[in-house]
Amino acid sequence: MIVLGIETSCDETSAAVVTSERDILSNVIHSQLDDHRLYGGVVPEIAARAHLVKIEAIIDEALQRAGVGFEDLDGVAATGGPGLIGGLIIGTMAGKAIAAAHALPYLAVNHLEGHALTARLTDDVAFPYLLLLISGGHCQLLIVRGVGDYQRIGTTLDDASGEAFDKTAKMLDLGFPGGPAVERAAQSGDKDRFALPRPMRRKKHCDFSFSGLKTAVRRQKDLLEQERPLSNRDRADLAASFQESVADSLADRTSRAFEVMTEQFGSGRPLVVAGGVAANKRIAEVLRIQAKEAGSPLITAPLELCTDNGAMIAWAGIERLKLGQTDGLDFAPRPRWPLDSSAPKSIYAGAAKA
Ligand code: KG4
Ligand code: ZN
C-alpha cells in the first residue's frame, strides 16, 4: 500500500509518501517560521495564505522524490483537525481533490492520531503503549490501545508544555521559536540558581499545569530587574531553572501514568514520547530515567518525525485504510477534535493547535 499524506494544521506545509511496509519514500516539510518570526508566534491568517501558496508544489515534490505518480497511490490522507481552520481547509481540499480526480480512498486524519501512531511507523511498537504527547498546543498522557482507540488519562489544565517554552522565551527575549531558544540558553545556565515550582508534583491524577510556573518565571525576572537590567547570565539561569522544572513535572506525571498503565495492562509496556517538545535533550533524558525505573522501553521518533510532518499523517492513513476506515468527501475539517471523546471535555485536549 502506498499513501500520500498531507499536513497543514499549523505552520508546516508538508506532504509525504509512505508505504505499508513502513518505508518513508519522501517527507517534504516546508516550515513557515520566517513568515511568522516578526510577530513572535503563528498568525493564523498568514499561515493559511502560506499553505495555499505552497501546497501544490510540496505535493508535487513529495511524489517526485518518492518516484511515484498519482496512479501508484492506494489512498490520500490529509489532516482534518485539530488545528487552525484556514490551514485545515486547504489541506483537506487538496486531499479531497486528488482523491476525487484519481478515484482514491480519502482519509481525514486526526493530527493527534498522527503523532500517536508515529512510533509504529518508526519502531513497529505493538499496542497498548503509553503516550506522552508534548507539543505547542497539547500536553497529554494517553493509553494507545489500538487504532482509533485512545484513553486519555491526563491533560494540561492550562498551558501546553511547548506553549510554556514559547512564552518563557518571549518573556526572556530569547527569540522565536521558543523551545529551541530556551534549550540553547539553558545549556550555559545554572538550573539550581532559582527555586521554581514543580507543578502538580505527587498529585494522584495525571494532569499537568504550567501557567503557575510561567508566572513564577515572570516574578523572578521582575525581582531581578528591580536591581538592574537582566544579564545574559540571568537569562541562561532562568531558562535552565525553567527547563528543569518542566522536565521534573513531566517525569513526575509520567511516573504516575505508569502506575495507571500497570494497573490496566501490567508492567513494562513502552513509553512513547511525541510532539515538538520531545526534541528537548534534557526532557528526553529525564523521561529515559523514568522509563528505566518503570522497566519500560522509551521510544522517541527522530526529530523530523517528532515535529509536524506529512509522513505521520500518511502512516495514520495507512493504519486506518488497512481497517477499511475511510472518510466521505463530505468530511468537514474539525478545529477541535479530541482523541478520546469519552474523556471529560477540556479545551486544552483537542484545541486549535497540536
Ligand atoms: O509538535 P510541534 O512541532 O507542533 C505543534 O505544536 O503543532 O511542537 C512545536 C512546539 C513548540 O511549542 C516549540 O517551542 C516546542 O514544540 N519545541 C521545543 C523544542 N523544540 C520544539 N520545546 C522545548 N525544547 C525544544 N528543543
Ligand atoms: Zn503536532
Short mmCIF file of N, CA, C and O in Angstrom, two decimals, residues 128-225:
data_model
loop_
_atom_site.label_atom_id
_atom_site.label_comp_id
_atom_site.label_asym_id
_atom_site.label_seq_id
_atom_site.Cartn_x
_atom_site.Cartn_y
_atom_site.Cartn_z
N PRO A 128 -0.82 -2.40 23.68
CA PRO A 128 -1.02 -1.00 24.03
C PRO A 128 0.30 -0.36 24.47
O PRO A 128 1.22 -1.05 24.88
N TYR A 129 0.36 0.97 24.38
CA TYR A 129 1.51 1.68 24.92
C TYR A 129 1.07 3.00 25.52
O TYR A 129 -0.04 3.48 25.25
N LEU A 130 1.97 3.54 26.35
CA LEU A 130 1.68 4.82 27.00
C LEU A 130 2.24 5.93 26.11
O LEU A 130 3.37 5.82 25.64
N LEU A 131 1.44 6.95 25.87
CA LEU A 131 1.89 8.05 25.00
C LEU A 131 1.90 9.36 25.77
O LEU A 131 0.90 9.75 26.37
N LEU A 132 3.06 10.01 25.77
CA LEU A 132 3.16 11.37 26.31
C LEU A 132 3.28 12.30 25.10
O LEU A 132 4.27 12.25 24.37
N LEU A 133 2.24 13.08 24.88
CA LEU A 133 2.21 13.98 23.72
C LEU A 133 2.49 15.40 24.19
O LEU A 133 1.69 15.99 24.92
N ILE A 134 3.66 15.90 23.86
CA ILE A 134 4.06 17.23 24.34
C ILE A 134 4.39 18.12 23.14
O ILE A 134 5.44 17.98 22.52
N SER A 135 3.47 19.04 22.85
CA SER A 135 3.67 19.90 21.67
C SER A 135 3.30 21.34 22.00
O SER A 135 3.10 21.69 23.15
N GLY A 136 3.20 22.15 20.96
CA GLY A 136 2.89 23.56 21.17
C GLY A 136 1.45 23.78 21.63
O GLY A 136 1.15 24.78 22.28
N GLY A 137 0.57 22.85 21.31
CA GLY A 137 -0.84 23.02 21.67
C GLY A 137 -1.35 21.99 22.64
O GLY A 137 -2.48 22.09 23.13
N HIS A 138 -0.53 20.96 22.92
CA HIS A 138 -1.03 19.86 23.74
C HIS A 138 -0.02 19.37 24.75
O HIS A 138 1.18 19.43 24.52
N CYS A 139 -0.55 18.89 25.85
CA CYS A 139 0.26 18.16 26.82
C CYS A 139 -0.68 17.13 27.40
O CYS A 139 -1.53 17.45 28.22
N GLN A 140 -0.54 15.90 26.93
CA GLN A 140 -1.49 14.85 27.29
C GLN A 140 -0.77 13.53 27.55
O GLN A 140 0.27 13.26 26.96
N LEU A 141 -1.38 12.72 28.41
CA LEU A 141 -0.95 11.33 28.58
C LEU A 141 -2.10 10.45 28.13
O LEU A 141 -3.24 10.64 28.58
N LEU A 142 -1.82 9.54 27.23
CA LEU A 142 -2.87 8.67 26.69
C LEU A 142 -2.41 7.23 26.71
O LEU A 142 -1.22 6.96 26.55
N ILE A 143 -3.36 6.33 26.88
CA ILE A 143 -3.05 4.92 26.63
C ILE A 143 -3.56 4.63 25.22
O ILE A 143 -4.73 4.82 24.92
N VAL A 144 -2.62 4.25 24.36
CA VAL A 144 -2.97 3.93 22.98
C VAL A 144 -3.29 2.44 22.95
O VAL A 144 -2.40 1.59 23.05
N ARG A 145 -4.58 2.11 22.84
CA ARG A 145 -4.99 0.70 22.92
C ARG A 145 -5.10 0.07 21.54
O ARG A 145 -5.03 -1.14 21.39
N GLY A 146 -5.30 0.91 20.53
CA GLY A 146 -5.43 0.42 19.15
C GLY A 146 -5.68 1.61 18.25
O GLY A 146 -5.77 2.74 18.73
N VAL A 147 -5.77 1.36 16.95
CA VAL A 147 -6.05 2.45 16.01
C VAL A 147 -7.45 3.00 16.34
O VAL A 147 -8.41 2.24 16.40
N GLY A 148 -7.52 4.29 16.60
CA GLY A 148 -8.82 4.91 16.92
C GLY A 148 -9.29 4.62 18.33
O GLY A 148 -10.40 4.98 18.71
N ASP A 149 -8.44 3.99 19.14
CA ASP A 149 -8.86 3.58 20.49
C ASP A 149 -7.90 4.18 21.53
O ASP A 149 -6.87 3.58 21.85
N TYR A 150 -8.25 5.34 22.02
CA TYR A 150 -7.35 6.10 22.90
C TYR A 150 -8.03 6.39 24.23
O TYR A 150 -9.19 6.80 24.24
N GLN A 151 -7.30 6.21 25.30
CA GLN A 151 -7.82 6.54 26.61
C GLN A 151 -6.97 7.67 27.19
O GLN A 151 -5.79 7.48 27.48
N ARG A 152 -7.57 8.84 27.31
CA ARG A 152 -6.80 9.97 27.85
C ARG A 152 -6.79 9.87 29.36
O ARG A 152 -7.85 9.84 29.99
N ILE A 153 -5.61 9.81 29.95
CA ILE A 153 -5.56 9.70 31.41
C ILE A 153 -5.03 10.98 32.05
O ILE A 153 -5.08 11.13 33.26
N GLY A 154 -4.55 11.92 31.25
CA GLY A 154 -4.10 13.20 31.80
C GLY A 154 -4.00 14.25 30.72
O GLY A 154 -3.76 13.94 29.55
N THR A 155 -4.19 15.50 31.11
CA THR A 155 -4.04 16.61 30.17
C THR A 155 -3.63 17.86 30.94
O THR A 155 -3.81 17.91 32.15
N THR A 156 -3.09 18.84 30.23
CA THR A 156 -2.80 20.08 30.94
C THR A 156 -4.12 20.79 31.25
O THR A 156 -5.08 20.72 30.48
N LEU A 157 -4.13 21.47 32.37
CA LEU A 157 -5.34 22.21 32.75
C LEU A 157 -5.24 23.66 32.32
O LEU A 157 -6.17 24.43 32.48
N ASP A 158 -4.08 24.06 31.79
CA ASP A 158 -3.94 25.44 31.30
C ASP A 158 -3.05 25.48 30.06
O ASP A 158 -3.52 25.20 28.97
N ASP A 159 -1.77 25.79 30.22
CA ASP A 159 -0.90 25.89 29.04
C ASP A 159 -0.36 24.52 28.62
O ASP A 159 -0.16 23.64 29.46
N ALA A 160 -0.07 24.38 27.33
CA ALA A 160 0.66 23.20 26.86
C ALA A 160 2.14 23.38 27.19
O ALA A 160 2.59 24.52 27.40
N SER A 161 2.89 22.27 27.22
CA SER A 161 4.31 22.39 27.60
C SER A 161 5.09 23.24 26.59
O SER A 161 5.91 24.08 26.97
N GLY A 162 4.84 23.03 25.30
CA GLY A 162 5.55 23.81 24.28
C GLY A 162 5.19 25.29 24.36
O GLY A 162 6.04 26.17 24.19
N GLU A 163 3.92 25.54 24.66
CA GLU A 163 3.44 26.91 24.82
C GLU A 163 4.18 27.59 25.99
O GLU A 163 4.56 28.77 25.90
N ALA A 164 4.41 26.84 27.06
CA ALA A 164 5.14 27.39 28.22
C ALA A 164 6.57 27.76 27.80
O ALA A 164 7.10 28.81 28.19
N PHE A 165 7.19 26.91 26.99
CA PHE A 165 8.53 27.22 26.47
C PHE A 165 8.48 28.48 25.61
O PHE A 165 9.33 29.37 25.73
N ASP A 166 7.49 28.55 24.73
CA ASP A 166 7.39 29.69 23.81
C ASP A 166 7.18 31.00 24.59
O ASP A 166 7.79 32.02 24.27
N LYS A 167 6.31 30.95 25.61
CA LYS A 167 6.03 32.17 26.39
C LYS A 167 7.23 32.58 27.23
O LYS A 167 7.50 33.76 27.39
N THR A 168 7.92 31.59 27.77
CA THR A 168 9.12 31.89 28.57
C THR A 168 10.19 32.54 27.69
O THR A 168 10.85 33.51 28.09
N ALA A 169 10.34 32.00 26.48
CA ALA A 169 11.33 32.56 25.55
C ALA A 169 11.00 34.02 25.24
O ALA A 169 11.89 34.88 25.20
N LYS A 170 9.74 34.29 25.06
CA LYS A 170 9.30 35.66 24.74
C LYS A 170 9.61 36.59 25.92
O LYS A 170 10.14 37.68 25.75
N MET A 171 9.27 36.08 27.12
CA MET A 171 9.50 36.86 28.34
C MET A 171 10.97 37.21 28.52
O MET A 171 11.32 38.29 28.96
N LEU A 172 11.83 36.27 28.17
CA LEU A 172 13.27 36.46 28.38
C LEU A 172 13.97 37.00 27.13
O LEU A 172 15.20 37.06 27.09
N ASP A 173 13.18 37.36 26.11
CA ASP A 173 13.75 37.90 24.86
C ASP A 173 14.75 36.96 24.22
O ASP A 173 15.83 37.38 23.79
N LEU A 174 14.40 35.68 24.18
CA LEU A 174 15.36 34.70 23.66
C LEU A 174 15.14 34.39 22.18
O LEU A 174 15.97 33.72 21.56
N GLY A 175 14.02 34.87 21.63
CA GLY A 175 13.79 34.65 20.20
C GLY A 175 12.71 33.64 19.92
O GLY A 175 12.09 33.07 20.83
N PHE A 176 12.47 33.39 18.64
CA PHE A 176 11.38 32.55 18.17
C PHE A 176 11.94 31.53 17.17
O PHE A 176 12.79 31.91 16.38
N PRO A 177 11.58 30.27 17.16
CA PRO A 177 10.64 29.61 18.06
C PRO A 177 11.24 29.40 19.45
O PRO A 177 12.44 29.19 19.60
N GLY A 178 10.37 29.43 20.45
CA GLY A 178 10.81 29.50 21.83
C GLY A 178 11.49 28.26 22.39
O GLY A 178 12.48 28.38 23.12
N GLY A 179 10.98 27.08 22.06
CA GLY A 179 11.52 25.85 22.66
C GLY A 179 13.02 25.70 22.44
O GLY A 179 13.80 25.63 23.40
N PRO A 180 13.44 25.67 21.18
CA PRO A 180 14.89 25.54 20.92
C PRO A 180 15.69 26.70 21.50
O PRO A 180 16.83 26.51 21.96
N ALA A 181 15.12 27.92 21.54
CA ALA A 181 15.83 29.08 22.09
C ALA A 181 16.07 28.92 23.59
O ALA A 181 17.17 29.20 24.08
N VAL A 182 15.05 28.44 24.31
CA VAL A 182 15.22 28.21 25.76
C VAL A 182 16.25 27.12 25.99
O VAL A 182 17.13 27.25 26.84
N GLU A 183 16.16 26.05 25.19
CA GLU A 183 17.11 24.94 25.38
C GLU A 183 18.55 25.42 25.15
O GLU A 183 19.46 25.08 25.91
N ARG A 184 18.73 26.23 24.13
CA ARG A 184 20.08 26.75 23.82
C ARG A 184 20.60 27.60 24.98
O ARG A 184 21.71 27.43 25.45
N ALA A 185 19.75 28.52 25.46
CA ALA A 185 20.16 29.38 26.57
C ALA A 185 20.45 28.56 27.82
O ALA A 185 21.41 28.83 28.56
N ALA A 186 19.63 27.53 28.05
CA ALA A 186 19.77 26.72 29.26
C ALA A 186 21.10 25.97 29.32
O ALA A 186 21.59 25.66 30.41
N GLN A 187 21.66 25.70 28.15
CA GLN A 187 22.91 24.93 28.10
C GLN A 187 24.02 25.55 28.94
O GLN A 187 24.82 24.87 29.55
N SER A 188 24.05 26.90 28.95
CA SER A 188 25.12 27.56 29.72
C SER A 188 24.58 28.09 31.05
O SER A 188 25.24 28.86 31.74
N GLY A 189 23.36 27.68 31.42
CA GLY A 189 22.76 28.21 32.65
C GLY A 189 22.88 27.27 33.84
O GLY A 189 23.19 26.09 33.69
N ASP A 190 22.62 27.84 35.02
CA ASP A 190 22.65 27.07 36.27
C ASP A 190 21.21 26.75 36.67
O ASP A 190 20.46 27.62 37.08
N LYS A 191 20.84 25.46 36.57
CA LYS A 191 19.45 25.07 36.80
C LYS A 191 19.05 25.18 38.28
O LYS A 191 17.87 25.12 38.61
N ASP A 192 20.05 25.32 39.15
CA ASP A 192 19.74 25.37 40.59
C ASP A 192 19.70 26.79 41.15
O ASP A 192 19.49 26.98 42.34
N ARG A 193 19.96 27.79 40.29
CA ARG A 193 20.03 29.15 40.84
C ARG A 193 18.67 29.64 41.34
O ARG A 193 18.59 30.30 42.37
N PHE A 194 17.60 29.32 40.62
CA PHE A 194 16.28 29.78 41.04
C PHE A 194 15.41 28.58 41.41
O PHE A 194 15.34 27.61 40.66
N ALA A 195 14.76 28.66 42.57
CA ALA A 195 13.88 27.57 43.01
C ALA A 195 12.49 27.81 42.45
O ALA A 195 11.71 28.56 43.03
N LEU A 196 12.20 27.22 41.31
CA LEU A 196 10.88 27.39 40.70
C LEU A 196 9.97 26.22 41.11
O LEU A 196 10.46 25.13 41.43
N PRO A 197 8.64 26.43 41.07
CA PRO A 197 7.73 25.34 41.49
C PRO A 197 7.76 24.14 40.55
O PRO A 197 8.11 24.27 39.38
N ARG A 198 7.38 22.99 41.08
CA ARG A 198 7.21 21.75 40.28
C ARG A 198 5.71 21.48 40.21
O ARG A 198 5.16 20.82 41.09
N PRO A 199 5.03 21.97 39.17
CA PRO A 199 3.56 21.91 39.14
C PRO A 199 3.03 20.48 39.22
O PRO A 199 3.57 19.59 38.58
N MET A 200 1.99 20.29 40.04
CA MET A 200 1.23 19.03 40.17
C MET A 200 2.03 17.88 40.77
O MET A 200 1.56 16.74 40.77
N ARG A 201 3.21 18.16 41.27
CA ARG A 201 4.07 17.09 41.80
C ARG A 201 3.34 16.23 42.83
O ARG A 201 2.67 16.73 43.71
N ARG A 202 3.47 14.91 42.61
CA ARG A 202 2.91 13.89 43.52
C ARG A 202 1.39 13.85 43.58
O ARG A 202 0.83 13.15 44.41
N LYS A 203 0.71 14.60 42.71
CA LYS A 203 -0.77 14.53 42.70
C LYS A 203 -1.19 13.13 42.21
O LYS A 203 -0.50 12.52 41.39
N LYS A 204 -2.35 12.68 42.65
CA LYS A 204 -2.79 11.32 42.32
C LYS A 204 -3.26 11.18 40.87
O LYS A 204 -3.15 10.12 40.27
N HIS A 205 -3.77 12.30 40.33
CA HIS A 205 -4.20 12.25 38.92
C HIS A 205 -2.97 12.40 38.01
O HIS A 205 -1.85 12.54 38.49
N CYS A 206 -3.21 12.40 36.71
CA CYS A 206 -2.08 12.51 35.76
C CYS A 206 -2.10 13.84 35.01
O CYS A 206 -1.50 13.95 33.93
N ASP A 207 -2.78 14.84 35.56
CA ASP A 207 -2.89 16.12 34.83
C ASP A 207 -1.65 17.00 35.02
O ASP A 207 -0.86 16.80 35.95
N PHE A 208 -1.53 17.97 34.13
CA PHE A 208 -0.41 18.91 34.14
C PHE A 208 -0.92 20.34 34.34
O PHE A 208 -2.09 20.62 34.12
N SER A 209 0.00 21.22 34.69
CA SER A 209 -0.32 22.65 34.74
C SER A 209 1.00 23.40 34.58
O SER A 209 2.00 23.04 35.19
N PHE A 210 0.98 24.40 33.73
CA PHE A 210 2.23 25.16 33.53
C PHE A 210 2.08 26.66 33.71
O PHE A 210 3.07 27.38 33.64
N SER A 211 0.84 27.14 33.94
CA SER A 211 0.69 28.60 33.98
C SER A 211 1.31 29.18 35.25
O SER A 211 1.85 30.29 35.24
N GLY A 212 1.26 28.42 36.37
CA GLY A 212 1.86 28.90 37.61
C GLY A 212 3.38 29.01 37.48
O GLY A 212 4.00 29.96 37.99
N LEU A 213 3.96 28.08 36.78
CA LEU A 213 5.41 28.08 36.56
C LEU A 213 5.81 29.31 35.74
O LEU A 213 6.79 30.00 36.04
N LYS A 214 5.00 29.58 34.73
CA LYS A 214 5.25 30.74 33.87
C LYS A 214 5.20 32.04 34.71
O LYS A 214 6.07 32.91 34.58
N THR A 215 4.22 32.10 35.59
CA THR A 215 4.11 33.28 36.46
C THR A 215 5.32 33.38 37.38
O THR A 215 5.82 34.49 37.64
N ALA A 216 5.79 32.24 37.87
CA ALA A 216 6.96 32.24 38.76
C ALA A 216 8.20 32.76 38.03
O ALA A 216 9.02 33.48 38.61
N VAL A 217 8.33 32.40 36.76
CA VAL A 217 9.47 32.90 35.96
C VAL A 217 9.36 34.42 35.83
O VAL A 217 10.33 35.15 36.02
N ARG A 218 8.13 34.89 35.55
CA ARG A 218 7.95 36.34 35.39
C ARG A 218 8.28 37.07 36.69
O ARG A 218 8.95 38.10 36.68
N ARG A 219 7.82 36.50 37.81
CA ARG A 219 8.06 37.15 39.10
C ARG A 219 9.56 37.24 39.38
O ARG A 219 10.09 38.26 39.82
N GLN A 220 10.26 36.17 39.10
CA GLN A 220 11.71 36.12 39.31
C GLN A 220 12.43 37.14 38.44
O GLN A 220 13.33 37.85 38.88
N LYS A 221 11.95 37.25 37.21
CA LYS A 221 12.53 38.20 36.27
C LYS A 221 12.29 39.64 36.78
O LYS A 221 13.22 40.47 36.80
N ASP A 222 11.07 39.91 37.24
CA ASP A 222 10.75 41.25 37.75
C ASP A 222 11.62 41.59 38.96
O ASP A 222 12.11 42.71 39.09
N LEU A 223 11.80 40.59 39.82
CA LEU A 223 12.64 40.80 41.01
C LEU A 223 14.06 41.21 40.63
O LEU A 223 14.64 42.15 41.17
N LEU A 224 14.61 40.47 39.66
CA LEU A 224 15.98 40.77 39.20
C LEU A 224 16.04 42.18 38.60
O LEU A 224 16.99 42.93 38.83
N GLU A 225 15.01 42.52 37.84
CA GLU A 225 15.02 43.80 37.12
C GLU A 225 14.81 45.00 38.04
O GLU A 225 15.05 46.14 37.63
#
